[in-house]
Amino acid sequence: MFTKHSTVSTRDFPRHNVIRQVIQRTRNAYNAVPVQPINRESIELPESFTLYEKFPNHFEKFLLADSGLGDHDRILIFGRESIELWLDHFRKIYVDGTFSLTPHMFSQVFVILAERGEFVLLYMLFCQTKLLKRMAE
């Protein structure tokens, strides 16, 4: 790591892994990740996880919809609130759902992409049973 410096000048530097650990601990202290929820209905997102910082100190909603605490068939929809301002700039919109990348508490991830550098419009996490019930109604 410090090959261009003499042994005398580098002997007092902490090891690379020690520096990395200090940086990681500092990041964790400032960006504490919420405790892993027990189930979908108990997921509580801190406000900082529901906002998108467009540029320093200018935020917009990132969590666009949430069926709510206590909902066994929880649905979370993420995207940028300002997306409606860009809709006329997209040539094509693609929709896809996947099961393989889904967090373990949900059944499916549903993604809406737009053709403008493969821009993601929305991510939706949901439990399949709720969506099927709503479709059947």
mmCIF file of C-alpha atoms in Angstrom:
data_model
loop_
_atom_site.group_PDB
_atom_site.id
_atom_site.type_symbol
_atom_site.label_atom_id
_atom_site.label_comp_id
_atom_site.label_asym_id
_atom_site.label_seq_id
_atom_site.Cartn_x
_atom_site.Cartn_y
_atom_site.Cartn_z
ATOM 1 C CA MET A 1 0.000 0.000 0.000
ATOM 2 C CA PHE A 2 2.753 2.455 0.921
ATOM 3 C CA THR A 3 5.466 1.117 -1.404
ATOM 4 C CA LYS A 4 6.678 4.540 -2.581
ATOM 5 C CA HIS A 5 7.584 5.643 0.959
ATOM 6 C CA SER A 6 10.560 4.630 3.014
ATOM 7 C CA THR A 7 10.244 2.101 5.783
ATOM 8 C CA VAL A 8 10.971 4.819 8.319
ATOM 9 C CA SER A 9 8.049 6.993 7.165
ATOM 10 C CA THR A 10 5.553 4.138 6.935
ATOM 11 C CA ARG A 11 6.353 2.125 10.049
ATOM 12 C CA ASP A 12 4.049 4.267 12.214
ATOM 13 C CA PHE A 13 1.066 4.067 9.823
ATOM 14 C CA PRO A 14 -1.708 1.756 10.960
ATOM 15 C CA ARG A 15 -2.274 -1.328 8.833
ATOM 16 C CA HIS A 16 -4.680 -1.080 5.899
ATOM 17 C CA ASN A 17 -7.286 -3.352 7.559
ATOM 18 C CA VAL A 18 -7.206 -1.235 10.749
ATOM 19 C CA ILE A 19 -7.912 1.925 8.744
ATOM 20 C CA ARG A 20 -10.740 0.127 6.915
ATOM 21 C CA GLN A 21 -12.293 -0.995 10.227
ATOM 22 C CA VAL A 22 -12.199 2.543 11.646
ATOM 23 C CA ILE A 23 -13.874 3.912 8.511
ATOM 24 C CA GLN A 24 -16.559 1.196 8.604
ATOM 25 C CA ARG A 25 -17.289 1.781 12.300
ATOM 26 C CA THR A 26 -17.613 5.517 11.692
ATOM 27 C CA ARG A 27 -20.001 4.925 8.770
ATOM 28 C CA ASN A 28 -22.071 2.544 10.860
ATOM 29 C CA ALA A 29 -22.330 5.072 13.681
ATOM 30 C CA TYR A 30 -23.731 7.736 11.342
ATOM 31 C CA ASN A 31 -25.798 5.497 9.070
ATOM 32 C CA ALA A 32 -27.167 2.992 11.538
ATOM 33 C CA VAL A 33 -29.159 0.292 9.793
ATOM 34 C CA PRO A 34 -32.497 -0.501 11.449
ATOM 35 C CA VAL A 35 -32.889 -3.768 13.321
ATOM 36 C CA GLN A 36 -33.982 -6.677 11.129
ATOM 37 C CA PRO A 37 -37.785 -6.932 11.466
ATOM 38 C CA ILE A 38 -39.419 -10.205 12.509
ATOM 39 C CA ASN A 39 -42.071 -10.068 9.784
ATOM 40 C CA ARG A 40 -43.508 -7.816 7.041
ATOM 41 C CA GLU A 41 -46.097 -6.211 9.263
ATOM 42 C CA SER A 42 -43.454 -4.978 11.721
ATOM 43 C CA ILE A 43 -41.184 -3.224 9.196
ATOM 44 C CA GLU A 44 -40.524 0.338 10.323
ATOM 45 C CA LEU A 45 -38.529 2.483 7.933
ATOM 46 C CA PRO A 46 -36.659 5.463 9.410
ATOM 47 C CA GLU A 47 -37.437 8.730 7.649
ATOM 48 C CA SER A 48 -33.939 8.795 6.138
ATOM 49 C CA PHE A 49 -34.788 5.560 4.274
ATOM 50 C CA THR A 50 -37.943 7.085 2.785
ATOM 51 C CA LEU A 51 -36.289 10.131 1.200
ATOM 52 C CA TYR A 52 -34.042 10.659 -1.812
ATOM 53 C CA GLU A 53 -31.445 13.440 -1.706
ATOM 54 C CA LYS A 54 -31.541 15.085 -5.150
ATOM 55 C CA PHE A 55 -28.614 17.301 -4.252
ATOM 56 C CA PRO A 56 -27.246 18.489 -0.880
ATOM 57 C CA ASN A 57 -30.094 19.346 1.515
ATOM 58 C CA HIS A 58 -32.840 18.967 -1.136
ATOM 59 C CA PHE A 59 -34.946 15.868 -0.611
ATOM 60 C CA GLU A 60 -37.951 14.251 -2.247
ATOM 61 C CA LYS A 61 -40.048 11.231 -1.297
ATOM 62 C CA PHE A 62 -38.550 7.833 -2.155
ATOM 63 C CA LEU A 63 -41.111 5.648 -0.378
ATOM 64 C CA LEU A 64 -44.147 6.475 -2.527
ATOM 65 C CA ALA A 65 -46.625 4.062 -0.944
ATOM 66 C CA ASP A 66 -46.821 1.731 2.036
ATOM 67 C CA SER A 67 -49.841 -0.369 2.937
ATOM 68 C CA GLY A 68 -48.865 0.187 6.577
ATOM 69 C CA LEU A 69 -47.651 -1.290 9.832
ATOM 70 C CA GLY A 70 -49.625 -4.320 10.897
ATOM 71 C CA ASP A 71 -50.573 -5.308 7.327
ATOM 72 C CA HIS A 72 -49.741 -9.005 6.932
ATOM 73 C CA ASP A 73 -49.683 -8.619 3.122
ATOM 74 C CA ARG A 74 -47.501 -5.514 3.150
ATOM 75 C CA ILE A 75 -46.808 -3.619 -0.078
ATOM 76 C CA LEU A 76 -43.943 -1.098 -0.340
ATOM 77 C CA ILE A 77 -43.475 1.046 -3.451
ATOM 78 C CA PHE A 78 -40.217 2.937 -3.962
ATOM 79 C CA GLY A 79 -39.429 5.513 -6.628
ATOM 80 C CA ARG A 80 -38.730 9.200 -6.991
ATOM 81 C CA GLU A 81 -41.586 11.583 -6.349
ATOM 82 C CA SER A 82 -40.464 13.788 -9.247
ATOM 83 C CA ILE A 83 -40.859 10.978 -11.808
ATOM 84 C CA GLU A 84 -44.101 12.484 -13.105
ATOM 85 C CA LEU A 85 -42.088 15.454 -14.409
ATOM 86 C CA TRP A 86 -39.994 13.163 -16.620
ATOM 87 C CA LEU A 87 -42.645 10.836 -18.061
ATOM 88 C CA ASP A 88 -42.843 12.581 -21.417
ATOM 89 C CA HIS A 89 -39.063 12.069 -21.931
ATOM 90 C CA PHE A 90 -39.229 8.263 -22.016
ATOM 91 C CA ARG A 91 -39.516 6.380 -25.316
ATOM 92 C CA LYS A 92 -40.479 2.983 -23.877
ATOM 93 C CA ILE A 93 -41.491 1.612 -20.495
ATOM 94 C CA TYR A 94 -40.777 -1.982 -19.441
ATOM 95 C CA VAL A 95 -42.402 -3.926 -16.631
ATOM 96 C CA ASP A 96 -40.915 -7.000 -14.991
ATOM 97 C CA GLY A 97 -41.351 -9.068 -11.877
ATOM 98 C CA THR A 98 -38.896 -11.430 -10.271
ATOM 99 C CA PHE A 99 -38.908 -13.929 -7.455
ATOM 100 C CA SER A 100 -35.171 -14.695 -7.297
ATOM 101 C CA LEU A 101 -34.043 -11.267 -5.985
ATOM 102 C CA THR A 102 -36.889 -10.794 -3.532
ATOM 103 C CA PRO A 103 -36.113 -10.103 0.145
ATOM 104 C CA HIS A 104 -37.106 -13.142 2.212
ATOM 105 C CA MET A 105 -40.185 -11.487 3.756
ATOM 106 C CA PHE A 106 -41.780 -10.727 0.400
ATOM 107 C CA SER A 107 -42.960 -12.878 -2.489
ATOM 108 C CA GLN A 108 -42.024 -10.748 -5.464
ATOM 109 C CA VAL A 109 -40.195 -7.638 -6.629
ATOM 110 C CA PHE A 110 -41.980 -5.761 -9.380
ATOM 111 C CA VAL A 111 -39.926 -3.240 -11.365
ATOM 112 C CA ILE A 112 -40.927 -0.573 -13.874
ATOM 113 C CA LEU A 113 -38.049 0.584 -16.097
ATOM 114 C CA ALA A 114 -37.951 3.329 -18.694
ATOM 115 C CA GLU A 115 -35.824 3.527 -21.802
ATOM 116 C CA ARG A 116 -33.603 6.507 -21.179
ATOM 117 C CA GLY A 117 -30.419 4.856 -20.075
ATOM 118 C CA GLU A 118 -32.426 1.989 -18.493
ATOM 119 C CA PHE A 119 -33.798 4.268 -15.822
ATOM 120 C CA VAL A 120 -35.716 2.610 -12.959
ATOM 121 C CA LEU A 121 -39.072 4.281 -12.336
ATOM 122 C CA LEU A 122 -40.409 2.163 -9.479
ATOM 123 C CA TYR A 123 -39.610 -0.841 -7.313
ATOM 124 C CA MET A 124 -42.513 -2.585 -5.631
ATOM 125 C CA LEU A 125 -42.098 -5.225 -2.917
ATOM 126 C CA PHE A 126 -45.178 -7.230 -2.122
ATOM 127 C CA CYS A 127 -46.594 -10.453 -0.834
ATOM 128 C CA GLN A 128 -48.252 -12.266 -3.717
ATOM 129 C CA THR A 129 -51.383 -13.215 -1.756
ATOM 130 C CA LYS A 130 -52.504 -9.598 -1.356
ATOM 131 C CA LEU A 131 -52.030 -8.789 -5.035
ATOM 132 C CA LEU A 132 -53.948 -11.918 -6.074
ATOM 133 C CA LYS A 133 -56.817 -11.067 -3.704
ATOM 134 C CA ARG A 134 -57.052 -7.540 -5.125
ATOM 135 C CA MET A 135 -56.978 -8.828 -8.699
ATOM 136 C CA ALA A 136 -59.781 -11.284 -7.896
ATOM 137 C CA GLU A 137 -62.060 -8.537 -6.497
#
